[in-house]
Amino acid sequence: MSLTRTLIDVRPLRTSPVFRRLLIGRTVSVLGSFMTSVTVMYQVWDMTHSTVWTGAVGLASAVPTVVVGLFAGSWVDRGDRRRIFLFNTVGQAVSSLLLAVQGFTGHVPVLGVLALIAAQSGFSAVGGPASGVFIPRLLPKDQVAAGLALNTMSFTTMMLVGPALGGLLIGWVGIGAGYLVDALTFLVAFYGAFGLPALPPEGEPSRGGLHGVLDGLRFLAGHRVVRGALLIDLAATVLAMPVSLFPLINSERFGGDPRTLGLFLSAVSVGGITASVFSGTVTRSSAAIIRPRTASRVADPSSTCRAPELVTRTVTDVPSVSSAAISS
């Protein structure tokens, strides 16, 4: 097997300018988000010196993600994904800007900081499902797996770079600067998504409100692959992410230096980057499997099951779940 086929497949970057612009915007935005992750952890520890409060940062991120996310899926399925994503990108940018203001002024209590983090997570919980179908709708089917791999690699790379840069910025300029950079990165994300075509719902629209939530839970209960993917990610983020303890260890061993706290958070991503770099064999094999399935679906127009779209959305949303958990 050649090294070229083993390394990550970059065909989507060459063939799709829209995907390339979207990936650049998302990469820059994720960089800012991980800079915020170390900034808020450092600020809350500096204000309280309590692992209870640093753990509360994780709750402030996770609870809105779960609660809002339950209803966001059915809402997103009934609207234009592009418009919903752009709206929630603006909401996240405003939340980051308010975090920057309180970071520079220093007069907001810890509960106020957590409330802003919760608001930002709520917007992210809607934007995540909206963007989950971007790659399958923008790329040919034989490049979807490669696009997902590039998406994941950009996420894990920024997970490595972002906290380290955030720690350096906090140590050099201060807490407010970390939040401000995050707010500015959303401008790039907005630009990357603004050029997308309209992405209205396809197929039969899902039911809204509680009925839509129950439909989603029934789908989850009846599909082992999707359920297994979510449970594996949940186990990894809950049982293997003791991030709330990092500020305590950093304080006792490294004098509370924000630069070393950033390195703590960056180290989490090394395994994911390694797997992504050598994902070419898997994604190219997936493309070979997808082609005959696509042909059979064309031959049978009545085959309109939405399960593949939901599975793809689940796969693309896994990084967003992990990013919420990095603060826990």
PDB file of C-alpha atoms in Angstrom, residues 8-296:
ATOM      1  CA  ILE A   8      -5.468  11.956   4.315  1.00  0.00           C
ATOM      2  CA  ASP A   9      -7.432  12.428   1.082  1.00  0.00           C
ATOM      3  CA  VAL A  10      -7.427  16.124   0.058  1.00  0.00           C
ATOM      4  CA  ARG A  11      -9.539  15.853  -3.119  1.00  0.00           C
ATOM      5  CA  PRO A  12     -12.418  17.931  -1.660  1.00  0.00           C
ATOM      6  CA  LEU A  13     -10.041  20.874  -1.171  1.00  0.00           C
ATOM      7  CA  ARG A  14      -8.997  20.726  -4.828  1.00  0.00           C
ATOM      8  CA  THR A  15     -12.407  20.181  -6.412  1.00  0.00           C
ATOM      9  CA  SER A  16     -14.799  22.289  -4.303  1.00  0.00           C
ATOM     10  CA  PRO A  17     -14.067  25.999  -3.689  1.00  0.00           C
ATOM     11  CA  VAL A  18     -17.226  26.266  -1.565  1.00  0.00           C
ATOM     12  CA  PHE A  19     -16.069  23.440   0.715  1.00  0.00           C
ATOM     13  CA  ARG A  20     -12.584  24.935   0.877  1.00  0.00           C
ATOM     14  CA  ARG A  21     -13.928  28.334   1.993  1.00  0.00           C
ATOM     15  CA  LEU A  22     -16.273  26.678   4.491  1.00  0.00           C
ATOM     16  CA  LEU A  23     -13.453  24.598   5.973  1.00  0.00           C
ATOM     17  CA  ILE A  24     -11.178  27.633   6.326  1.00  0.00           C
ATOM     18  CA  GLY A  25     -13.908  29.565   8.129  1.00  0.00           C
ATOM     19  CA  ARG A  26     -14.699  26.672  10.413  1.00  0.00           C
ATOM     20  CA  THR A  27     -11.012  26.052  11.180  1.00  0.00           C
ATOM     21  CA  VAL A  28     -10.407  29.662  12.204  1.00  0.00           C
ATOM     22  CA  SER A  29     -13.601  29.681  14.296  1.00  0.00           C
ATOM     23  CA  VAL A  30     -12.654  26.445  16.084  1.00  0.00           C
ATOM     24  CA  LEU A  31      -9.237  27.956  16.817  1.00  0.00           C
ATOM     25  CA  GLY A  32     -10.950  30.833  18.604  1.00  0.00           C
ATOM     26  CA  SER A  33     -13.300  28.494  20.460  1.00  0.00           C
ATOM     27  CA  PHE A  34     -10.404  26.529  21.911  1.00  0.00           C
ATOM     28  CA  MET A  35      -8.661  29.739  22.873  1.00  0.00           C
ATOM     29  CA  THR A  36     -11.830  30.586  24.809  1.00  0.00           C
ATOM     30  CA  SER A  37     -11.829  27.133  26.440  1.00  0.00           C
ATOM     31  CA  VAL A  38      -8.480  27.799  28.142  1.00  0.00           C
ATOM     32  CA  THR A  39      -9.358  31.444  28.822  1.00  0.00           C
ATOM     33  CA  VAL A  40     -12.586  30.690  30.694  1.00  0.00           C
ATOM     34  CA  MET A  41     -10.971  27.831  32.610  1.00  0.00           C
ATOM     35  CA  TYR A  42      -8.094  30.093  33.680  1.00  0.00           C
ATOM     36  CA  GLN A  43     -10.425  32.979  34.582  1.00  0.00           C
ATOM     37  CA  VAL A  44     -12.812  30.861  36.680  1.00  0.00           C
ATOM     38  CA  TRP A  45      -9.901  29.263  38.519  1.00  0.00           C
ATOM     39  CA  ASP A  46      -8.308  32.669  39.102  1.00  0.00           C
ATOM     40  CA  MET A  47     -11.600  33.988  40.521  1.00  0.00           C
ATOM     41  CA  THR A  48     -12.470  30.997  42.753  1.00  0.00           C
ATOM     42  CA  HIS A  49      -9.490  28.598  43.145  1.00  0.00           C
ATOM     43  CA  SER A  50     -12.118  25.854  43.298  1.00  0.00           C
ATOM     44  CA  THR A  51     -12.418  22.723  41.158  1.00  0.00           C
ATOM     45  CA  VAL A  52     -16.161  22.844  41.854  1.00  0.00           C
ATOM     46  CA  TRP A  53     -16.408  26.051  39.847  1.00  0.00           C
ATOM     47  CA  THR A  54     -14.086  24.831  37.086  1.00  0.00           C
ATOM     48  CA  GLY A  55     -16.317  21.760  36.874  1.00  0.00           C
ATOM     49  CA  ALA A  56     -19.301  24.108  36.651  1.00  0.00           C
ATOM     50  CA  VAL A  57     -17.788  25.470  33.436  1.00  0.00           C
ATOM     51  CA  GLY A  58     -18.363  22.040  31.912  1.00  0.00           C
ATOM     52  CA  LEU A  59     -21.964  22.009  33.125  1.00  0.00           C
ATOM     53  CA  ALA A  60     -22.545  25.494  31.730  1.00  0.00           C
ATOM     54  CA  SER A  61     -21.432  24.150  28.336  1.00  0.00           C
ATOM     55  CA  ALA A  62     -23.031  20.708  28.461  1.00  0.00           C
ATOM     56  CA  VAL A  63     -26.504  21.444  29.828  1.00  0.00           C
ATOM     57  CA  PRO A  64     -27.518  23.922  27.076  1.00  0.00           C
ATOM     58  CA  THR A  65     -25.938  21.634  24.486  1.00  0.00           C
ATOM     59  CA  VAL A  66     -28.142  18.730  25.586  1.00  0.00           C
ATOM     60  CA  VAL A  67     -31.357  20.624  26.367  1.00  0.00           C
ATOM     61  CA  VAL A  68     -31.311  22.975  23.374  1.00  0.00           C
ATOM     62  CA  GLY A  69     -29.887  20.257  21.134  1.00  0.00           C
ATOM     63  CA  LEU A  70     -32.878  17.980  21.751  1.00  0.00           C
ATOM     64  CA  PHE A  71     -35.208  20.526  20.168  1.00  0.00           C
ATOM     65  CA  ALA A  72     -32.731  22.087  17.743  1.00  0.00           C
ATOM     66  CA  GLY A  73     -32.634  19.057  15.453  1.00  0.00           C
ATOM     67  CA  SER A  74     -36.364  19.126  14.647  1.00  0.00           C
ATOM     68  CA  TRP A  75     -36.279  22.916  14.184  1.00  0.00           C
ATOM     69  CA  VAL A  76     -33.248  22.783  11.890  1.00  0.00           C
ATOM     70  CA  ASP A  77     -34.859  20.021   9.823  1.00  0.00           C
ATOM     71  CA  ARG A  78     -37.688  22.420   8.934  1.00  0.00           C
ATOM     72  CA  GLY A  79     -35.652  25.454   7.822  1.00  0.00           C
ATOM     73  CA  ASP A  80     -32.842  26.648   5.573  1.00  0.00           C
ATOM     74  CA  ARG A  81     -29.646  25.262   7.149  1.00  0.00           C
ATOM     75  CA  ARG A  82     -27.523  28.113   5.806  1.00  0.00           C
ATOM     76  CA  ARG A  83     -29.663  30.875   7.341  1.00  0.00           C
ATOM     77  CA  ILE A  84     -29.947  29.060  10.671  1.00  0.00           C
ATOM     78  CA  PHE A  85     -26.184  28.545  10.820  1.00  0.00           C
ATOM     79  CA  LEU A  86     -25.444  32.194  10.003  1.00  0.00           C
ATOM     80  CA  PHE A  87     -27.896  33.423  12.653  1.00  0.00           C
ATOM     81  CA  ASN A  88     -26.352  31.243  15.334  1.00  0.00           C
ATOM     82  CA  THR A  89     -22.831  32.228  14.280  1.00  0.00           C
ATOM     83  CA  VAL A  90     -23.783  35.838  14.983  1.00  0.00           C
ATOM     84  CA  GLY A  91     -25.194  34.771  18.373  1.00  0.00           C
ATOM     85  CA  GLN A  92     -21.937  33.044  19.283  1.00  0.00           C
ATOM     86  CA  ALA A  93     -19.927  36.092  18.198  1.00  0.00           C
ATOM     87  CA  VAL A  94     -22.029  38.391  20.393  1.00  0.00           C
ATOM     88  CA  SER A  95     -21.572  36.030  23.362  1.00  0.00           C
ATOM     89  CA  SER A  96     -17.801  36.044  22.847  1.00  0.00           C
ATOM     90  CA  LEU A  97     -17.785  39.833  22.564  1.00  0.00           C
ATOM     91  CA  LEU A  98     -19.635  40.142  25.889  1.00  0.00           C
ATOM     92  CA  LEU A  99     -17.133  37.721  27.442  1.00  0.00           C
ATOM     93  CA  ALA A 100     -14.337  39.975  26.144  1.00  0.00           C
ATOM     94  CA  VAL A 101     -15.971  43.046  27.697  1.00  0.00           C
ATOM     95  CA  GLN A 102     -16.240  41.401  31.107  1.00  0.00           C
ATOM     96  CA  GLY A 103     -12.692  40.078  30.731  1.00  0.00           C
ATOM     97  CA  PHE A 104     -11.318  43.578  30.201  1.00  0.00           C
ATOM     98  CA  THR A 105     -13.455  45.195  32.919  1.00  0.00           C
ATOM     99  CA  GLY A 106     -13.205  42.415  35.507  1.00  0.00           C
ATOM    100  CA  HIS A 107     -16.415  43.371  37.315  1.00  0.00           C
ATOM    101  CA  VAL A 108     -18.637  40.369  36.460  1.00  0.00           C
ATOM    102  CA  PRO A 109     -19.158  37.593  39.067  1.00  0.00           C
ATOM    103  CA  VAL A 110     -18.393  33.997  38.195  1.00  0.00           C
ATOM    104  CA  LEU A 111     -22.080  33.199  37.688  1.00  0.00           C
ATOM    105  CA  GLY A 112     -22.222  35.915  35.034  1.00  0.00           C
ATOM    106  CA  VAL A 113     -19.280  34.340  33.204  1.00  0.00           C
ATOM    107  CA  LEU A 114     -20.968  30.941  33.320  1.00  0.00           C
ATOM    108  CA  ALA A 115     -24.224  32.445  32.014  1.00  0.00           C
ATOM    109  CA  LEU A 116     -22.406  33.835  28.976  1.00  0.00           C
ATOM    110  CA  ILE A 117     -20.741  30.467  28.357  1.00  0.00           C
ATOM    111  CA  ALA A 118     -24.170  28.814  28.583  1.00  0.00           C
ATOM    112  CA  ALA A 119     -25.617  31.283  26.064  1.00  0.00           C
ATOM    113  CA  GLN A 120     -22.792  30.626  23.646  1.00  0.00           C
ATOM    114  CA  SER A 121     -23.265  26.865  24.028  1.00  0.00           C
ATOM    115  CA  GLY A 122     -26.975  27.244  23.332  1.00  0.00           C
ATOM    116  CA  PHE A 123     -26.267  28.970  20.016  1.00  0.00           C
ATOM    117  CA  SER A 124     -23.678  26.303  19.199  1.00  0.00           C
ATOM    118  CA  ALA A 125     -26.217  23.557  19.918  1.00  0.00           C
ATOM    119  CA  VAL A 126     -28.383  24.918  17.107  1.00  0.00           C
ATOM    120  CA  GLY A 127     -25.559  25.753  14.706  1.00  0.00           C
ATOM    121  CA  GLY A 128     -24.047  22.253  15.010  1.00  0.00           C
ATOM    122  CA  PRO A 129     -27.030  20.329  13.588  1.00  0.00           C
ATOM    123  CA  ALA A 130     -27.497  23.024  10.937  1.00  0.00           C
ATOM    124  CA  SER A 131     -23.935  22.553   9.669  1.00  0.00           C
ATOM    125  CA  GLY A 132     -24.060  18.767   9.990  1.00  0.00           C
ATOM    126  CA  VAL A 133     -25.370  18.294   6.447  1.00  0.00           C
ATOM    127  CA  PHE A 134     -23.119  20.859   4.756  1.00  0.00           C
ATOM    128  CA  ILE A 135     -20.508  18.318   3.687  1.00  0.00           C
ATOM    129  CA  PRO A 136     -22.917  15.648   2.354  1.00  0.00           C
ATOM    130  CA  ARG A 137     -24.838  18.317   0.415  1.00  0.00           C
ATOM    131  CA  LEU A 138     -21.751  20.081  -0.999  1.00  0.00           C
ATOM    132  CA  LEU A 139     -19.532  17.165  -2.041  1.00  0.00           C
ATOM    133  CA  PRO A 140     -19.980  14.202  -4.393  1.00  0.00           C
ATOM    134  CA  LYS A 141     -20.789  11.015  -2.517  1.00  0.00           C
ATOM    135  CA  ASP A 142     -17.385   9.503  -3.215  1.00  0.00           C
ATOM    136  CA  GLN A 143     -15.716  12.484  -1.475  1.00  0.00           C
ATOM    137  CA  VAL A 144     -17.981  12.751   1.583  1.00  0.00           C
ATOM    138  CA  ALA A 145     -15.792  10.490   3.736  1.00  0.00           C
ATOM    139  CA  ALA A 146     -12.696  12.498   2.762  1.00  0.00           C
ATOM    140  CA  GLY A 147     -14.518  15.745   3.555  1.00  0.00           C
ATOM    141  CA  LEU A 148     -15.495  14.437   6.976  1.00  0.00           C
ATOM    142  CA  ALA A 149     -11.887  13.395   7.629  1.00  0.00           C
ATOM    143  CA  LEU A 150     -10.627  16.869   6.678  1.00  0.00           C
ATOM    144  CA  ASN A 151     -13.289  18.396   8.905  1.00  0.00           C
ATOM    145  CA  THR A 152     -12.191  16.239  11.827  1.00  0.00           C
ATOM    146  CA  MET A 153      -8.513  16.905  11.212  1.00  0.00           C
ATOM    147  CA  SER A 154      -9.066  20.664  11.199  1.00  0.00           C
ATOM    148  CA  PHE A 155     -10.921  20.325  14.493  1.00  0.00           C
ATOM    149  CA  THR A 156      -8.245  18.224  16.205  1.00  0.00           C
ATOM    150  CA  THR A 157      -5.437  20.420  14.856  1.00  0.00           C
ATOM    151  CA  MET A 158      -7.086  23.534  16.269  1.00  0.00           C
ATOM    152  CA  MET A 159      -7.661  21.579  19.484  1.00  0.00           C
ATOM    153  CA  LEU A 160      -3.859  21.271  19.625  1.00  0.00           C
ATOM    154  CA  VAL A 161      -3.003  24.831  18.567  1.00  0.00           C
ATOM    155  CA  GLY A 162      -5.880  26.823  20.099  1.00  0.00           C
ATOM    156  CA  PRO A 163      -5.351  26.242  23.835  1.00  0.00           C
ATOM    157  CA  ALA A 164      -1.594  26.725  23.509  1.00  0.00           C
ATOM    158  CA  LEU A 165      -2.069  30.053  21.707  1.00  0.00           C
ATOM    159  CA  GLY A 166      -4.772  31.015  24.195  1.00  0.00           C
ATOM    160  CA  GLY A 167      -2.414  30.401  27.105  1.00  0.00           C
ATOM    161  CA  LEU A 168       0.288  32.489  25.465  1.00  0.00           C
ATOM    162  CA  LEU A 169      -2.151  35.325  24.755  1.00  0.00           C
ATOM    163  CA  ILE A 170      -3.501  35.342  28.330  1.00  0.00           C
ATOM    164  CA  GLY A 171       0.027  35.478  29.732  1.00  0.00           C
ATOM    165  CA  TRP A 172       1.037  38.257  27.341  1.00  0.00           C
ATOM    166  CA  VAL A 173      -2.069  40.518  27.070  1.00  0.00           C
ATOM    167  CA  GLY A 174      -4.691  39.282  29.522  1.00  0.00           C
ATOM    168  CA  ILE A 175      -8.005  37.436  29.774  1.00  0.00           C
ATOM    169  CA  GLY A 176     -10.045  39.852  27.683  1.00  0.00           C
ATOM    170  CA  ALA A 177      -7.797  39.377  24.649  1.00  0.00           C
ATOM    171  CA  GLY A 178      -8.482  35.631  24.556  1.00  0.00           C
ATOM    172  CA  TYR A 179     -12.227  36.221  24.314  1.00  0.00           C
ATOM    173  CA  LEU A 180     -11.840  39.072  21.820  1.00  0.00           C
ATOM    174  CA  VAL A 181      -9.865  36.939  19.378  1.00  0.00           C
ATOM    175  CA  ASP A 182     -12.614  34.314  19.559  1.00  0.00           C
ATOM    176  CA  ALA A 183     -15.247  36.936  18.710  1.00  0.00           C
ATOM    177  CA  LEU A 184     -13.226  38.055  15.679  1.00  0.00           C
ATOM    178  CA  THR A 185     -12.809  34.496  14.385  1.00  0.00           C
ATOM    179  CA  PHE A 186     -16.578  34.207  13.974  1.00  0.00           C
ATOM    180  CA  LEU A 187     -16.316  36.835  11.235  1.00  0.00           C
ATOM    181  CA  VAL A 188     -14.257  34.348   9.216  1.00  0.00           C
ATOM    182  CA  ALA A 189     -16.764  31.572   9.950  1.00  0.00           C
ATOM    183  CA  PHE A 190     -19.609  33.840   8.791  1.00  0.00           C
ATOM    184  CA  TYR A 191     -17.737  34.613   5.577  1.00  0.00           C
ATOM    185  CA  GLY A 192     -17.075  30.922   4.953  1.00  0.00           C
ATOM    186  CA  ALA A 193     -20.760  30.015   5.239  1.00  0.00           C
ATOM    187  CA  PHE A 194     -22.220  33.136   3.619  1.00  0.00           C
ATOM    188  CA  GLY A 195     -21.306  31.924   0.129  1.00  0.00           C
ATOM    189  CA  LEU A 196     -23.159  28.631   0.536  1.00  0.00           C
ATOM    190  CA  PRO A 197     -26.244  28.007  -1.580  1.00  0.00           C
ATOM    191  CA  ALA A 198     -29.634  27.829   0.135  1.00  0.00           C
ATOM    192  CA  LEU A 199     -29.974  24.465   1.893  1.00  0.00           C
ATOM    193  CA  PRO A 200     -33.687  23.830   2.430  1.00  0.00           C
ATOM    194  CA  PRO A 201     -34.901  20.542   3.963  1.00  0.00           C
ATOM    195  CA  GLU A 202     -34.927  17.472   1.746  1.00  0.00           C
ATOM    196  CA  GLY A 203     -37.506  14.700   1.869  1.00  0.00           C
ATOM    197  CA  GLU A 204     -40.314  14.556   4.376  1.00  0.00           C
ATOM    198  CA  PRO A 205     -39.951  17.304   7.031  1.00  0.00           C
ATOM    199  CA  SER A 206     -39.624  16.195  10.617  1.00  0.00           C
ATOM    200  CA  ARG A 207     -42.282  17.083  13.164  1.00  0.00           C
ATOM    201  CA  GLY A 208     -41.642  20.089  15.370  1.00  0.00           C
ATOM    202  CA  GLY A 209     -41.557  20.458  19.150  1.00  0.00           C
ATOM    203  CA  LEU A 210     -41.762  17.506  21.511  1.00  0.00           C
ATOM    204  CA  HIS A 211     -43.023  15.187  18.759  1.00  0.00           C
ATOM    205  CA  GLY A 212     -39.835  15.769  16.791  1.00  0.00           C
ATOM    206  CA  VAL A 213     -37.701  15.078  19.870  1.00  0.00           C
ATOM    207  CA  LEU A 214     -39.526  11.809  20.506  1.00  0.00           C
ATOM    208  CA  ASP A 215     -39.104  10.804  16.843  1.00  0.00           C
ATOM    209  CA  GLY A 216     -35.367  11.393  17.157  1.00  0.00           C
ATOM    210  CA  LEU A 217     -35.108   9.364  20.357  1.00  0.00           C
ATOM    211  CA  ARG A 218     -37.048   6.507  18.749  1.00  0.00           C
ATOM    212  CA  PHE A 219     -34.675   6.599  15.784  1.00  0.00           C
ATOM    213  CA  LEU A 220     -31.729   6.498  18.166  1.00  0.00           C
ATOM    214  CA  ALA A 221     -33.195   3.538  20.060  1.00  0.00           C
ATOM    215  CA  GLY A 222     -33.751   1.596  16.848  1.00  0.00           C
ATOM    216  CA  HIS A 223     -30.360   2.096  15.161  1.00  0.00           C
ATOM    217  CA  ARG A 224     -27.421   0.426  16.856  1.00  0.00           C
ATOM    218  CA  VAL A 225     -24.741   2.147  14.770  1.00  0.00           C
ATOM    219  CA  VAL A 226     -25.882   5.673  15.630  1.00  0.00           C
ATOM    220  CA  ARG A 227     -26.537   4.750  19.266  1.00  0.00           C
ATOM    221  CA  GLY A 228     -23.108   3.146  19.548  1.00  0.00           C
ATOM    222  CA  ALA A 229     -21.335   6.183  18.063  1.00  0.00           C
ATOM    223  CA  LEU A 230     -23.007   8.506  20.551  1.00  0.00           C
ATOM    224  CA  LEU A 231     -22.368   6.225  23.534  1.00  0.00           C
ATOM    225  CA  ILE A 232     -18.693   5.815  22.621  1.00  0.00           C
ATOM    226  CA  ASP A 233     -18.240   9.576  22.375  1.00  0.00           C
ATOM    227  CA  LEU A 234     -20.127  10.089  25.635  1.00  0.00           C
ATOM    228  CA  ALA A 235     -17.940   7.541  27.433  1.00  0.00           C
ATOM    229  CA  ALA A 236     -14.757   9.128  26.081  1.00  0.00           C
ATOM    230  CA  THR A 237     -15.722  12.683  26.998  1.00  0.00           C
ATOM    231  CA  VAL A 238     -17.186  11.899  30.425  1.00  0.00           C
ATOM    232  CA  LEU A 239     -14.706   9.274  31.644  1.00  0.00           C
ATOM    233  CA  ALA A 240     -11.490  10.389  29.924  1.00  0.00           C
ATOM    234  CA  MET A 241     -11.657  14.195  30.092  1.00  0.00           C
ATOM    235  CA  PRO A 242     -10.751  15.319  33.655  1.00  0.00           C
ATOM    236  CA  VAL A 243     -10.267  18.856  32.358  1.00  0.00           C
ATOM    237  CA  SER A 244     -11.735  20.558  35.425  1.00  0.00           C
ATOM    238  CA  LEU A 245      -8.737  19.285  37.412  1.00  0.00           C
ATOM    239  CA  PHE A 246      -6.156  20.785  35.048  1.00  0.00           C
ATOM    240  CA  PRO A 247      -6.149  24.260  36.668  1.00  0.00           C
ATOM    241  CA  LEU A 248      -5.541  22.673  40.098  1.00  0.00           C
ATOM    242  CA  ILE A 249      -2.632  20.576  38.808  1.00  0.00           C
ATOM    243  CA  ASN A 250      -1.285  23.569  36.905  1.00  0.00           C
ATOM    244  CA  SER A 251      -1.455  25.713  40.046  1.00  0.00           C
ATOM    245  CA  GLU A 252       0.298  23.173  42.282  1.00  0.00           C
ATOM    246  CA  ARG A 253       2.983  22.036  39.830  1.00  0.00           C
ATOM    247  CA  PHE A 254       3.550  25.027  37.530  1.00  0.00           C
ATOM    248  CA  GLY A 255       2.613  28.062  39.602  1.00  0.00           C
ATOM    249  CA  GLY A 256      -0.674  28.691  37.816  1.00  0.00           C
ATOM    250  CA  ASP A 257       1.001  29.811  34.574  1.00  0.00           C
ATOM    251  CA  PRO A 258      -1.667  30.161  31.824  1.00  0.00           C
ATOM    252  CA  ARG A 259       0.839  28.997  29.212  1.00  0.00           C
ATOM    253  CA  THR A 260       1.207  25.568  30.811  1.00  0.00           C
ATOM    254  CA  LEU A 261      -2.565  25.328  31.313  1.00  0.00           C
ATOM    255  CA  GLY A 262      -2.936  25.818  27.571  1.00  0.00           C
ATOM    256  CA  LEU A 263      -0.475  22.977  26.945  1.00  0.00           C
ATOM    257  CA  PHE A 264      -2.513  20.701  29.231  1.00  0.00           C
ATOM    258  CA  LEU A 265      -5.577  21.227  27.037  1.00  0.00           C
ATOM    259  CA  SER A 266      -3.595  20.978  23.798  1.00  0.00           C
ATOM    260  CA  ALA A 267      -2.165  17.577  24.707  1.00  0.00           C
ATOM    261  CA  VAL A 268      -5.649  16.008  24.576  1.00  0.00           C
ATOM    262  CA  SER A 269      -5.733  16.269  20.768  1.00  0.00           C
ATOM    263  CA  VAL A 270      -2.511  14.449  19.791  1.00  0.00           C
ATOM    264  CA  GLY A 271      -4.142  11.047  19.233  1.00  0.00           C
ATOM    265  CA  GLY A 272      -6.928  12.496  17.104  1.00  0.00           C
ATOM    266  CA  ILE A 273      -4.477  14.316  14.845  1.00  0.00           C
ATOM    267  CA  THR A 274      -2.427  11.144  14.328  1.00  0.00           C
ATOM    268  CA  ALA A 275      -5.534   9.160  13.366  1.00  0.00           C
ATOM    269  CA  SER A 276      -6.693  11.873  10.950  1.00  0.00           C
ATOM    270  CA  VAL A 277      -3.340  12.150   9.159  1.00  0.00           C
ATOM    271  CA  PHE A 278      -3.411   8.437   8.328  1.00  0.00           C
ATOM    272  CA  SER A 279      -7.129   8.252   7.495  1.00  0.00           C
ATOM    273  CA  GLY A 280      -6.659   8.022   3.724  1.00  0.00           C
ATOM    274  CA  THR A 281      -7.012   4.237   3.588  1.00  0.00           C
ATOM    275  CA  VAL A 282     -10.336   4.320   5.421  1.00  0.00           C
ATOM    276  CA  THR A 283     -11.883   7.221   3.507  1.00  0.00           C
ATOM    277  CA  ARG A 284     -10.862   5.901   0.102  1.00  0.00           C
ATOM    278  CA  SER A 285     -12.276   2.480   1.020  1.00  0.00           C
ATOM    279  CA  SER A 286     -15.509   4.180   2.126  1.00  0.00           C
ATOM    280  CA  ALA A 287     -15.749   5.913  -1.244  1.00  0.00           C
ATOM    281  CA  ALA A 288     -15.467   2.550  -2.993  1.00  0.00           C
ATOM    282  CA  ILE A 289     -18.296   1.175  -0.857  1.00  0.00           C
ATOM    283  CA  ILE A 290     -20.537   4.227  -1.325  1.00  0.00           C
ATOM    284  CA  ARG A 291     -20.472   4.105  -5.156  1.00  0.00           C
ATOM    285  CA  PRO A 292     -22.327   0.777  -5.621  1.00  0.00           C
ATOM    286  CA  ARG A 293     -24.836   1.768  -2.938  1.00  0.00           C
ATOM    287  CA  THR A 294     -25.448   5.041  -4.755  1.00  0.00           C
ATOM    288  CA  ALA A 295     -26.054   3.178  -8.000  1.00  0.00           C
ATOM    289  CA  SER A 296     -28.612   0.901  -6.368  1.00  0.00           C
TER     290      SER A 296
END
